JSON list of C-alpha atoms in Angstrom, two decimals:
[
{"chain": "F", "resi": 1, "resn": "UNK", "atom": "CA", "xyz": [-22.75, 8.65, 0.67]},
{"chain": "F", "resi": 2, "resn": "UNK", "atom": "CA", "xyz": [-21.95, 5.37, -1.08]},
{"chain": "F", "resi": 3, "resn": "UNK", "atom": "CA", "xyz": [-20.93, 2.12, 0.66]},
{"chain": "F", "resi": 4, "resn": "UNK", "atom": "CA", "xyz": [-17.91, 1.84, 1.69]},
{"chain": "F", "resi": 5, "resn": "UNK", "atom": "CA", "xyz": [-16.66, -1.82, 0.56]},
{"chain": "F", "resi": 6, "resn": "UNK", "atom": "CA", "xyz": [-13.44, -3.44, 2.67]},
{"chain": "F", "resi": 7, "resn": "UNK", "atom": "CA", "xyz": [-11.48, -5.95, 0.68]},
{"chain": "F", "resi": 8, "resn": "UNK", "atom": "CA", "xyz": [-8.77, -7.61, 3.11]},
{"chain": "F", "resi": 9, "resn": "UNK", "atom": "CA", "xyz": [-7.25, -9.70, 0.76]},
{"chain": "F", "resi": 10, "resn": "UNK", "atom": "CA", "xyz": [-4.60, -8.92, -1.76]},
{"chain": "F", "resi": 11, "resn": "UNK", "atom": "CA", "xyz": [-5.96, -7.47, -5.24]},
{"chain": "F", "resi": 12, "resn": "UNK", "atom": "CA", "xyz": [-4.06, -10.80, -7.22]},
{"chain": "F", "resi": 13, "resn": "UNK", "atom": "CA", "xyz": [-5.82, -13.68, -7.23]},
{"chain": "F", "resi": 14, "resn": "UNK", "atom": "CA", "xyz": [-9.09, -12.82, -5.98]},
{"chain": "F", "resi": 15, "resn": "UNK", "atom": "CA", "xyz": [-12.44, -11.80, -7.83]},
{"chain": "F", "resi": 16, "resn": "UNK", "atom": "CA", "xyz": [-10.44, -11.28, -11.78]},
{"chain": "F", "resi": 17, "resn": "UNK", "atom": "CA", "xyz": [-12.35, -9.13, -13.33]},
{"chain": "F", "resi": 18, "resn": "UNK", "atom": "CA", "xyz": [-14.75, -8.38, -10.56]},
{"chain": "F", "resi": 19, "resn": "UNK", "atom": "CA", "xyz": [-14.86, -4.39, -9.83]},
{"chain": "F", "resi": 20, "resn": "UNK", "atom": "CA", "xyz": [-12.39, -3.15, -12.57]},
{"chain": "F", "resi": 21, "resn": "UNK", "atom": "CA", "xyz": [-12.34, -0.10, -13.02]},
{"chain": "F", "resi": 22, "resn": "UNK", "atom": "CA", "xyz": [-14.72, 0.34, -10.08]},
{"chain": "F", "resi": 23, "resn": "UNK", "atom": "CA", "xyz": [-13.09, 2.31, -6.99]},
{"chain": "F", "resi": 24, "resn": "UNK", "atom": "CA", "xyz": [-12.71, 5.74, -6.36]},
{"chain": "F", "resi": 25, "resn": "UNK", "atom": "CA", "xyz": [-10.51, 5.29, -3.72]},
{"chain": "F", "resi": 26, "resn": "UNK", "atom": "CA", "xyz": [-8.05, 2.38, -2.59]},
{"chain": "F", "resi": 27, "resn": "UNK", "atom": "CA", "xyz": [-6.58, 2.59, 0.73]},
{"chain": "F", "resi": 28, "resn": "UNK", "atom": "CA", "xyz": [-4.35, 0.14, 2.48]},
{"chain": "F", "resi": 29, "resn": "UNK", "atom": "CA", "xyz": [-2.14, -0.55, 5.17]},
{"chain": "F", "resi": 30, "resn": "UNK", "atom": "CA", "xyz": [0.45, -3.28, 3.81]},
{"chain": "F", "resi": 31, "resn": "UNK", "atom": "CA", "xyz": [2.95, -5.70, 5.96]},
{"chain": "F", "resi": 32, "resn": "UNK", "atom": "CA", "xyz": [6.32, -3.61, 5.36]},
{"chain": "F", "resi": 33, "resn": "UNK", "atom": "CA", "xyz": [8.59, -4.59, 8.07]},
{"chain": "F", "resi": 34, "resn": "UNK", "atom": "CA", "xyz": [11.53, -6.19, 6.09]},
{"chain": "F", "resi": 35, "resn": "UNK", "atom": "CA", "xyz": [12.23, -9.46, 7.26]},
{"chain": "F", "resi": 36, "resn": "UNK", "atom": "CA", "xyz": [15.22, -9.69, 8.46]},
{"chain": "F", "resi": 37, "resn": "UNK", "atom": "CA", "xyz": [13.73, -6.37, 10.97]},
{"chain": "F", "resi": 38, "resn": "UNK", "atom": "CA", "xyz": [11.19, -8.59, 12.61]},
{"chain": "F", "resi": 39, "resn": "UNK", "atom": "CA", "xyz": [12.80, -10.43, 15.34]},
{"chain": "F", "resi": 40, "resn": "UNK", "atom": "CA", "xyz": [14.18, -6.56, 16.56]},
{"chain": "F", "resi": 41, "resn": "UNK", "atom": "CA", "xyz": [10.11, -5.66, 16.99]},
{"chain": "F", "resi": 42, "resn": "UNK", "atom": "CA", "xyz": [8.93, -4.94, 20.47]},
{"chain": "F", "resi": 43, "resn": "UNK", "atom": "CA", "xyz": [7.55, -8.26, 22.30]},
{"chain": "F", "resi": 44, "resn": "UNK", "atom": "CA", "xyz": [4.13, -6.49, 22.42]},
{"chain": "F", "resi": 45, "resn": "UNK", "atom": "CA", "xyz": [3.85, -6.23, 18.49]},
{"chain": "F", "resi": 46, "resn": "UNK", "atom": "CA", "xyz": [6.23, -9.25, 17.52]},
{"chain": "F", "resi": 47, "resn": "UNK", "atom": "CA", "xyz": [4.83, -11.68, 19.73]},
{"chain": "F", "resi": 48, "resn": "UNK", "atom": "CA", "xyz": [1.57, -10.77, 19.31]},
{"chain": "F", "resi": 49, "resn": "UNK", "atom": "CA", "xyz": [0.33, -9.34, 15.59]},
{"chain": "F", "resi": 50, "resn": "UNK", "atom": "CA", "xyz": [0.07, -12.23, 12.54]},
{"chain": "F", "resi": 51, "resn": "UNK", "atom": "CA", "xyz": [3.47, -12.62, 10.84]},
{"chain": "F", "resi": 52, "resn": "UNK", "atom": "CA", "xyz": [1.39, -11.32, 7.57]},
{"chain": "F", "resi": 53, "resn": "UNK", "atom": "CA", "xyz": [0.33, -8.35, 9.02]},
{"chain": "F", "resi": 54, "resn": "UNK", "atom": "CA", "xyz": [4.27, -7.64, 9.98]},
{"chain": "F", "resi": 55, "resn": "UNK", "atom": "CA", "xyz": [6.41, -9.29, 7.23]},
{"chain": "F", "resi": 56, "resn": "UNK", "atom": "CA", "xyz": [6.79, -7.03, 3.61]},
{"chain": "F", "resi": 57, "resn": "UNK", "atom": "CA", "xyz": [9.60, -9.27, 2.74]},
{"chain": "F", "resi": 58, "resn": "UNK", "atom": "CA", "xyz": [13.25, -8.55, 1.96]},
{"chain": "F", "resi": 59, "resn": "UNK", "atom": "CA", "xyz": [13.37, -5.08, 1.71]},
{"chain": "F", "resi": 60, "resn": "UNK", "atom": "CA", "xyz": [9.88, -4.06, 2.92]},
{"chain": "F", "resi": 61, "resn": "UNK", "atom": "CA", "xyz": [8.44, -3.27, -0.42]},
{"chain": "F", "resi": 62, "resn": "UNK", "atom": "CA", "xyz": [6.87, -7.13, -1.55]},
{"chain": "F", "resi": 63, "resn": "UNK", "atom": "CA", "xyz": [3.23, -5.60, -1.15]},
{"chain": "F", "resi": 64, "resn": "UNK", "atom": "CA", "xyz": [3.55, -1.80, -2.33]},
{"chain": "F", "resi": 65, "resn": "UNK", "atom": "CA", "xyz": [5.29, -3.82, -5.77]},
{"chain": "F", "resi": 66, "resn": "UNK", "atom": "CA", "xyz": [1.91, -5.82, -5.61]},
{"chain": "F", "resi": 67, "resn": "UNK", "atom": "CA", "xyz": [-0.79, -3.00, -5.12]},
{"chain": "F", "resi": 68, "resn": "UNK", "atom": "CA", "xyz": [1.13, -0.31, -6.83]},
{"chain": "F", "resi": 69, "resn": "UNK", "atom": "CA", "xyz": [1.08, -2.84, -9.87]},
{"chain": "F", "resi": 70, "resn": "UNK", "atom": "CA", "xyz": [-2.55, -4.23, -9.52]},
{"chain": "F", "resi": 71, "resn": "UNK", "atom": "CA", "xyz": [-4.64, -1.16, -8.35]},
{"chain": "F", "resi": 72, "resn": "UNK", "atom": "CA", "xyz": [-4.76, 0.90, -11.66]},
{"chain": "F", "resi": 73, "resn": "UNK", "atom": "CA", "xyz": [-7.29, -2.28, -12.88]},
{"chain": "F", "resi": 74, "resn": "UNK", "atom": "CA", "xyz": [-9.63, -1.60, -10.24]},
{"chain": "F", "resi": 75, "resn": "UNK", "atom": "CA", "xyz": [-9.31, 2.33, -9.95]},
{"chain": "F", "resi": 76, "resn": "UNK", "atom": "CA", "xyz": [-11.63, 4.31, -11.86]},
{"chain": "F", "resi": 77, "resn": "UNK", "atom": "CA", "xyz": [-9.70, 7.26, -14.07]},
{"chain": "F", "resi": 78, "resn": "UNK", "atom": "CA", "xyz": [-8.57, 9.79, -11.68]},
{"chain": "F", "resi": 79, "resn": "UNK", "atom": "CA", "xyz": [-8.77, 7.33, -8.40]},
{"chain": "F", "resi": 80, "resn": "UNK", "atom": "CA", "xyz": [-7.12, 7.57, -5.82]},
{"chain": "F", "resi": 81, "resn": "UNK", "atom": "CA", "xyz": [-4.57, 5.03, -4.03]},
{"chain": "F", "resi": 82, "resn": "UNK", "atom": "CA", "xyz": [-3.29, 5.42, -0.48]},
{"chain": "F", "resi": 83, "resn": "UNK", "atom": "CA", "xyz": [-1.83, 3.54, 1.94]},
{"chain": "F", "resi": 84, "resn": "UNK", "atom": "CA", "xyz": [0.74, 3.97, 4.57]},
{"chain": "F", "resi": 85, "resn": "UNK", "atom": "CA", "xyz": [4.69, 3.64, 4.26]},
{"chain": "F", "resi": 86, "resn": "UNK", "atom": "CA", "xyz": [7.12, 2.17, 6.65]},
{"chain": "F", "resi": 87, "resn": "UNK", "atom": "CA", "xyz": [10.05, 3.97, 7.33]},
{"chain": "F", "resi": 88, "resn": "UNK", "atom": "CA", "xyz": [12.65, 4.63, 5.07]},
{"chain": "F", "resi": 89, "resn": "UNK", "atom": "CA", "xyz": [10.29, 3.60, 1.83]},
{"chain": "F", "resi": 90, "resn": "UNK", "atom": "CA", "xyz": [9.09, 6.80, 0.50]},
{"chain": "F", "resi": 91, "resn": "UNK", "atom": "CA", "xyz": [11.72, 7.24, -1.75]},
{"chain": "F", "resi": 92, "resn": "UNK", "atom": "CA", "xyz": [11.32, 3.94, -3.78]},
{"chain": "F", "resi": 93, "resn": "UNK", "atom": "CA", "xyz": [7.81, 3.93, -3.63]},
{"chain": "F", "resi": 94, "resn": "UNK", "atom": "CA", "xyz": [7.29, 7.24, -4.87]},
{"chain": "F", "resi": 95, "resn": "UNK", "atom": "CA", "xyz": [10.01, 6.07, -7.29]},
{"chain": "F", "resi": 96, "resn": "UNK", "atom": "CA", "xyz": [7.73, 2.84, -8.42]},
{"chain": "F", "resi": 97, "resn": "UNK", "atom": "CA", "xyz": [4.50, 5.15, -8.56]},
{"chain": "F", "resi": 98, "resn": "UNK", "atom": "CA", "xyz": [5.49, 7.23, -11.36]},
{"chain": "F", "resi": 99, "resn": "UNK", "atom": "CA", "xyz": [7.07, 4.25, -13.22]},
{"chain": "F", "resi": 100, "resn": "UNK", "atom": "CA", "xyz": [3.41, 2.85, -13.16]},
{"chain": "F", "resi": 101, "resn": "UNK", "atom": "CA", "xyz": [2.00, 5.94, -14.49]},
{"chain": "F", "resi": 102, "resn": "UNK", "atom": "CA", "xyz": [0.72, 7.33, -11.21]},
{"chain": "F", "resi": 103, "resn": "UNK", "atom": "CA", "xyz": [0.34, 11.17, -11.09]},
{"chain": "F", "resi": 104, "resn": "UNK", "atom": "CA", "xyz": [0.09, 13.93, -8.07]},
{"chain": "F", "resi": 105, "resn": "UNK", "atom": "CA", "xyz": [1.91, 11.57, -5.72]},
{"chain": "F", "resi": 106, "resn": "UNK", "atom": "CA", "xyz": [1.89, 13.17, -2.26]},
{"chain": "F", "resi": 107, "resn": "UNK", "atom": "CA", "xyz": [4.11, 11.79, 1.01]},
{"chain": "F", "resi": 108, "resn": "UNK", "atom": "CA", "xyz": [2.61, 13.40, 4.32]},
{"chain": "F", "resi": 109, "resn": "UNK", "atom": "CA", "xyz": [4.60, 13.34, 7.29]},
{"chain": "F", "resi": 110, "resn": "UNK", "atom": "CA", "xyz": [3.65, 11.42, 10.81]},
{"chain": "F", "resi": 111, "resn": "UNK", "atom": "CA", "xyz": [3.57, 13.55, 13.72]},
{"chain": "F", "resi": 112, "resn": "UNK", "atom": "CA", "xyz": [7.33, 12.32, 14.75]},
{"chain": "F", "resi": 113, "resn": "UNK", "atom": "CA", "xyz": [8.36, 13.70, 10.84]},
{"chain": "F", "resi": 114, "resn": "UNK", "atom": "CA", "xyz": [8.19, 10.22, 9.13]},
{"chain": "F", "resi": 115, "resn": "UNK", "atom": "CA", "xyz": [7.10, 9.90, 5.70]},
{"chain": "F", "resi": 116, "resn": "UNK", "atom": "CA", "xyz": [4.01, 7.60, 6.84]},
{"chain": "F", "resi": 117, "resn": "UNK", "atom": "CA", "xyz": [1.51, 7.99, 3.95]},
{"chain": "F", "resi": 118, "resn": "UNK", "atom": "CA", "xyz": [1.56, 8.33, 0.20]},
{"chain": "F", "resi": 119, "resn": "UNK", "atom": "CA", "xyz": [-1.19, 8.70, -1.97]},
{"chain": "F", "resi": 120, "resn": "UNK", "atom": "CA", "xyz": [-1.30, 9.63, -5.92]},
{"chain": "F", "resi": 121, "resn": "UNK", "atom": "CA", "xyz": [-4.10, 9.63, -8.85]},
{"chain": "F", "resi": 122, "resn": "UNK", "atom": "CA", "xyz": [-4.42, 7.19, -11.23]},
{"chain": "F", "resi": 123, "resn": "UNK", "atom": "CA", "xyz": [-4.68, 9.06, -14.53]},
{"chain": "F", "resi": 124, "resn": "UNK", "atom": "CA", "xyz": [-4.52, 6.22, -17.14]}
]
């Protein structure tokens, strides 16, 4: 097995040119709660969880536009990115996937039938 390396920070900004081209596998679990959605969040999660774990700003999508647009630098060819979706974003981000040359993008279902995680190859 090889190590298995955990990178909590966002892709931008951190470590340029450090491990391009590097990872088989990305996975993440992005803010994606739109903003204006927080305040409805139960007192247990909104009161409770950092605001950056929660907030994916207006529409949900701030960080899946960030990693969708940075990860192809640090995935090897054929890679794989994955991460979960909040509901209601499949759509778009499957939409934003193939614009940024993503291939065999898959959406698997939660067990309440949400679309809760994507995942596609980076081919380029």
């Amino acid at each position: 097995f090889e190590p298995l390396l955990s990178h909590p920070s966002p892709l931008v900004g951190e470590g340029k040119g450090e491990g391009e081209n590097s990872f088989d596998l990305i996975i993440s679990n992005p803010p994606y709660i739109r903003t204006d959605d927080i305040q409805t969040l139960q007192p247990e999660i909104r009161d409770w969880e950092p605001i950056g774990a929660l907030d994916g700003g207006p529409d949900g999508l701030d960080f899946y536009r960030e990693i969708i647009s940075q990860a192809g630098k640090f995935l090897k060819t054929n890679g794989i990115l994955m991460f979960e979706l909040g509901a209601g974003c499949a759509d778009k981000t499957v939409r934003m996937m193939k614009d940024a040359g993503y291939t065999d993008i898959e959406v698997q279902k939660d067990y309440a039938g949400i679309e809760r995680i994507i995942q596609a190859r980076w081919t380029n």
